[in-house]
Coordinates of C-alpha atoms in Angstrom, one line a residue:
X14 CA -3.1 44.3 -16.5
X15 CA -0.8 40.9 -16.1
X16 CA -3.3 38.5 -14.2
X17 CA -2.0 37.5 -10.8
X18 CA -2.5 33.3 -9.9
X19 CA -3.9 32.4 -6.8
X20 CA -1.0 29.5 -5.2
X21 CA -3.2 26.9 -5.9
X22 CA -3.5 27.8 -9.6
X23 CA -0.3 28.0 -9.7
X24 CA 0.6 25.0 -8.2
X25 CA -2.0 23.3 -10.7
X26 CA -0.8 25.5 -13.9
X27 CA 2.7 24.0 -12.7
X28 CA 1.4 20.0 -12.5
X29 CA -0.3 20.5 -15.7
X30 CA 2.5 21.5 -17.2
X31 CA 4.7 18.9 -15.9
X32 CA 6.8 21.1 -14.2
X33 CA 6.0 19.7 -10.3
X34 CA 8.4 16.8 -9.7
X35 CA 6.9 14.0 -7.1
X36 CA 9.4 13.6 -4.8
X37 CA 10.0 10.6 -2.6
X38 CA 8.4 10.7 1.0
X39 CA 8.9 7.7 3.4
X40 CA 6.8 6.7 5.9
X41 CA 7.9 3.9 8.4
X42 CA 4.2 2.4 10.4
X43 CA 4.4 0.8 13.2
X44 CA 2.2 -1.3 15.2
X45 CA 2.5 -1.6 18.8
X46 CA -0.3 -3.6 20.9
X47 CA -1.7 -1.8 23.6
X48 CA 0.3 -2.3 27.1
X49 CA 2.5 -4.5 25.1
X50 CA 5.1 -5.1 22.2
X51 CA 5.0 -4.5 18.5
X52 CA 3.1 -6.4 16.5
X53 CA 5.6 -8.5 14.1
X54 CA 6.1 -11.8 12.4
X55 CA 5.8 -14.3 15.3
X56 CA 2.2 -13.1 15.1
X57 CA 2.1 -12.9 11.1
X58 CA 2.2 -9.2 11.5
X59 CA -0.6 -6.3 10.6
X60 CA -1.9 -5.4 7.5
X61 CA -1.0 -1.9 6.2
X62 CA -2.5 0.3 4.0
X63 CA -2.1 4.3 3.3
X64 CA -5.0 5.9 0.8
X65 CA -5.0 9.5 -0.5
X66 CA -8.5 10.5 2.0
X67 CA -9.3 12.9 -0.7
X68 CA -9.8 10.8 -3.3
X69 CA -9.7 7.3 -2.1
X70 CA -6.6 6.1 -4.0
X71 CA -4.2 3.5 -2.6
X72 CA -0.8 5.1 -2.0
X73 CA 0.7 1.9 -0.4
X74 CA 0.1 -1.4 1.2
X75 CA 2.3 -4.2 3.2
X76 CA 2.7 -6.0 6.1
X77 CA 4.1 -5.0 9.3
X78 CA 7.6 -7.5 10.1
X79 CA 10.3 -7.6 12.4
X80 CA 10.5 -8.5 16.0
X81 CA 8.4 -7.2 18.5
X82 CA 11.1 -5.0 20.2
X83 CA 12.9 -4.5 23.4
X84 CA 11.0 -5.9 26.5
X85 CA 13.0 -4.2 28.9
X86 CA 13.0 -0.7 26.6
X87 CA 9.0 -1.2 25.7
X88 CA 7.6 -2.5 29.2
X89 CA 10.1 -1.5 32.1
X90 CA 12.2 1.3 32.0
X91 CA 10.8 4.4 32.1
X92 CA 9.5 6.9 28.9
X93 CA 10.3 9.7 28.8
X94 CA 9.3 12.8 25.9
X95 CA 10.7 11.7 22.7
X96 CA 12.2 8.4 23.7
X97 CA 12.7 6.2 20.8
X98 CA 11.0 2.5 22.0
X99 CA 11.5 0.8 18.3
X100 CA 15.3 -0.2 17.6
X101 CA 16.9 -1.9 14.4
X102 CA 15.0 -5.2 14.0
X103 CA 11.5 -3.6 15.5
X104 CA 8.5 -4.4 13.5
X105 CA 7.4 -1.9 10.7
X106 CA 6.2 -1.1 7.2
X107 CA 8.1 1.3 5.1
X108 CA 6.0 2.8 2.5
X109 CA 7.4 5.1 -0.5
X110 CA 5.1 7.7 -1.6
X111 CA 5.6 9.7 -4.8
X112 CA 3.9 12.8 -4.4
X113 CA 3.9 16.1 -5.5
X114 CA 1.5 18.3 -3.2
X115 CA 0.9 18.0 0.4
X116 CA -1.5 14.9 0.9
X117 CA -3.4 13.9 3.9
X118 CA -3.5 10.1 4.1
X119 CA -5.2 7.3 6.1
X120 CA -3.0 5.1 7.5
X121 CA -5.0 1.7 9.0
X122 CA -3.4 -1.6 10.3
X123 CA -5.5 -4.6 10.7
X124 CA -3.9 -7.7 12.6
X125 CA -2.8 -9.8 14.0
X126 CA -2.8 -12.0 10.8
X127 CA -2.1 -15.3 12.3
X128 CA -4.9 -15.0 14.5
X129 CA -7.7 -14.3 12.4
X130 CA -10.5 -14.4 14.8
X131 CA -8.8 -11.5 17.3
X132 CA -7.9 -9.5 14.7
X133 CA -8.5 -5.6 15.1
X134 CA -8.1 -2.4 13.6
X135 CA -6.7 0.8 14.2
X136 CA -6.0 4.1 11.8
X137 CA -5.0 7.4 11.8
X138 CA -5.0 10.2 9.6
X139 CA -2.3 13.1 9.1
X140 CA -0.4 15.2 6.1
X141 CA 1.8 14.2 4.4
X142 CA 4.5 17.0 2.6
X143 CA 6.5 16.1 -0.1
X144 CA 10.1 14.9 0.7
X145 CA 9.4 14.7 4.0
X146 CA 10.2 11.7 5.8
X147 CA 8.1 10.3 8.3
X148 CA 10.9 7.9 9.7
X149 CA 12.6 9.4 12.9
X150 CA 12.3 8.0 15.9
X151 CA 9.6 5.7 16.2
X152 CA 8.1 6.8 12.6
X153 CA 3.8 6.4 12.6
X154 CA 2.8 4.4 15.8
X155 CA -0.6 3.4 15.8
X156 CA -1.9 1.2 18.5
X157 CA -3.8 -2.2 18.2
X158 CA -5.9 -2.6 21.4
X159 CA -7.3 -6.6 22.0
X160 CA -6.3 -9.7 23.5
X161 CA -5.9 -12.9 21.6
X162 CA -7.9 -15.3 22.3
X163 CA -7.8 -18.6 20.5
X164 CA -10.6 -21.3 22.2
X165 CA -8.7 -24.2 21.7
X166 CA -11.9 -26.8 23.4
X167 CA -14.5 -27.8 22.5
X168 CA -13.7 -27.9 18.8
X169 CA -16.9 -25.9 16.8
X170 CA -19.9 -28.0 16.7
X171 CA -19.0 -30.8 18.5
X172 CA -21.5 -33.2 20.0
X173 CA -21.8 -33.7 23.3
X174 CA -23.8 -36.6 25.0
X175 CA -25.5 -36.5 28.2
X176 CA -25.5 -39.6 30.2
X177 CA -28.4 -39.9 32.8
X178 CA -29.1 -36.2 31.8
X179 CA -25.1 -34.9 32.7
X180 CA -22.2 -34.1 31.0
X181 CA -19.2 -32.1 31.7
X182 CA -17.4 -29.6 28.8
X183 CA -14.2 -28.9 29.2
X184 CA -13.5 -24.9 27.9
X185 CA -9.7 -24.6 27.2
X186 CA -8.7 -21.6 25.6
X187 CA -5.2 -20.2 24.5
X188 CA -4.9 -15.6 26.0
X189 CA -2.4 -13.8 24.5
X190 CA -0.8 -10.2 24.0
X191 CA -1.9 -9.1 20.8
X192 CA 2.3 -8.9 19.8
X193 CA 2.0 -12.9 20.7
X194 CA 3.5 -11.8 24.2
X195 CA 2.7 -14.5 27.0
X196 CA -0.2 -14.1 29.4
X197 CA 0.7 -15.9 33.3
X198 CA -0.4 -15.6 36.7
X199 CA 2.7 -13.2 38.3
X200 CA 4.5 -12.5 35.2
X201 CA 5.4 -9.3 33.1
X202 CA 1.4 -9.9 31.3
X203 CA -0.2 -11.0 35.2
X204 CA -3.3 -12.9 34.7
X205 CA -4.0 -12.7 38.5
X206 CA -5.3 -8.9 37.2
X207 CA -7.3 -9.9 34.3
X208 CA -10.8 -11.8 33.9
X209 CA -10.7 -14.7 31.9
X210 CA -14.0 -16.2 31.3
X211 CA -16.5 -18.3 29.0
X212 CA -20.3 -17.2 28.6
X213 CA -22.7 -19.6 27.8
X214 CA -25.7 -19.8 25.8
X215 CA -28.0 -22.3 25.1
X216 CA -30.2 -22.0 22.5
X217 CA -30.2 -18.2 22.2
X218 CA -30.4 -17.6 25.7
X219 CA -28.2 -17.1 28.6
X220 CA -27.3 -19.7 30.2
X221 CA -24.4 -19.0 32.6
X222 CA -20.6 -17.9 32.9
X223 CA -17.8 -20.1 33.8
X224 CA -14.2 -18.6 35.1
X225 CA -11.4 -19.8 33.5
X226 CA -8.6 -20.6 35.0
X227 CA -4.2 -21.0 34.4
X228 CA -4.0 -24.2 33.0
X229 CA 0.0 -24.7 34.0
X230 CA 1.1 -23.5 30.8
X231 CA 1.7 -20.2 29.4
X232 CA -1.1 -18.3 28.3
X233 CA -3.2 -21.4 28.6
X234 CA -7.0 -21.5 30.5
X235 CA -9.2 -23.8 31.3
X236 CA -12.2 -24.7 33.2
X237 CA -15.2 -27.0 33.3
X238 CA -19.3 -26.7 32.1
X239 CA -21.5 -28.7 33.5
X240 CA -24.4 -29.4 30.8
X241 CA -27.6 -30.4 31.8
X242 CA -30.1 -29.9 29.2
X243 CA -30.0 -30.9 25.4
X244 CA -29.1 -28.3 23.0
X245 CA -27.0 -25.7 21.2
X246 CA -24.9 -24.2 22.8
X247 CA -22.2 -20.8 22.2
X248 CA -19.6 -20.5 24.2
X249 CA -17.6 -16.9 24.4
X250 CA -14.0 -17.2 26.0
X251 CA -13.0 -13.0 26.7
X252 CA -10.3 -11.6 28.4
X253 CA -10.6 -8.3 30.6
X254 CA -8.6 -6.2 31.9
X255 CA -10.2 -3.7 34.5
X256 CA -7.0 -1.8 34.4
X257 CA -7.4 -0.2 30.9
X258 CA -10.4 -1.6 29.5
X259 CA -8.7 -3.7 26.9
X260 CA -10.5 -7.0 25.7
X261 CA -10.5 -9.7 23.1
X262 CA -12.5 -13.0 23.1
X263 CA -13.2 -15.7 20.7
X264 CA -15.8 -18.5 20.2
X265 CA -17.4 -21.8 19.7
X266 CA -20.5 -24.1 19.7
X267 CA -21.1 -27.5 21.0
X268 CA -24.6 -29.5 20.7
X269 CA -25.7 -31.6 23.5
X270 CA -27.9 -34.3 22.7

């Protein structure tokens, strides 16, 4: 009696045998920042990479780059089901697979890569079927949550003197959309609805929390520490919002001697 094959030995009687063609399967990633844009050049883009989850192997790997989309599209008008938000010039990656058997992948994006220190991560996984595209509409979204916060004062270990046991440190720190979008009191990104603040330490222990406050420039903060006692001191600049629980922060140390 003929011996019947299972699919899958089939399928692998066929690869072995050369007769399974990889076929070409596209997959377009995009990064969009939560409650904001896509994640693009202006910010240096995310880092993208796609790995076979069943045996580890690096399918693909690029950096997201284009603009950071619509405003009006992305942050006003309504969505509704199946509404494209990307257009032409959106930021994305476009891998090209070659494979021959349905493949479930990992798709993670790491950025923003011009800002080193608010960089975050987000991934996915999903199959993947040969020859099918994954490139209408919007493509793979995933979404980056974080501010970007860049503390711009005091520079990292600077020295501060005390004079007749005082000194006053000025915190100045640079809040951003993760897409690089601009963070102001009133405007599309309000800061009136976020918390913007520094926590200090001195010398491993908590020492207070200073607000920080619009500086007259977009997305810049500032506000002043008064230092009374000689020592180290780490200063952490994060931006909350109570809305959706996003956050980022970034920080420094000064010495006071």
């Amino acid at each position: 009696m003929a011996r019947i094959l299972t699919g899958v030995a089939l399928m692998a009687l066929l690869i072995s045998a050369g007769i399974v063609q990889a076929l070409e399967t596209r997959v377009d990633v995009r990064v969009r920042t939560k409650d904001a844009k896509f994640l693009g050049t202006s910010m240096g883009g995310a880092l993208v990479s796609i790995r076979n989850t069943n045996t580890g192997e690096l399918l693909a790997t690029g950096v997201t780059a284009g603009t950071t989309g619509n405003t009006a599209t992305i942050m006003v008008n309504p969505h509704v089901r199946g509404g494209v938000l990307s257009d032409a010039q959106s930021a994305l990656f476009r891998a090209v697979l070659d494979i021959d058997v349905p493949t479930r992948i990992e798709v993670r994006a790491a950025g923003p890569l011009s800002q080193r220190q608010a960089m975050g991560e987000a991934s996915v996984i999903q199959w993947l079927i040969p020859g099918k595209h994954v490139t209408s509409g919007d493509g793979l979204v995933l979404e980056l949550p974080g501010f970007a916060v860049d503390v711009l004062a005091p520079p990292a270990n600077h020295a501060v003197t005390l004079e007749d046991g005082l000194a006053t440190v000025t915190v100045r720190a640079s809040v951003m959309m993760m897409c690089g979008c601009p963070v102001a009191p009133g405007g599309l990104w309000n800061a009136d609805g976020y918390e913007i603040r520094a926590m200090v330490r001195r010398d491993g222990s908590a020492a207070e929390e200073v607000p920080l406050h619009f500086a007259g420039e977009s997305s810049q903060f500032m506000g002043e520490l008064t230092v009374r006692k000689p020592g180290v001191y780490e200063v952490t600049v994060y931006a909350f919002d109570p809305a959706n629980g996003n956050t980022g922060l970034d920080r420094t140390t000064f010495i006071a001697q």
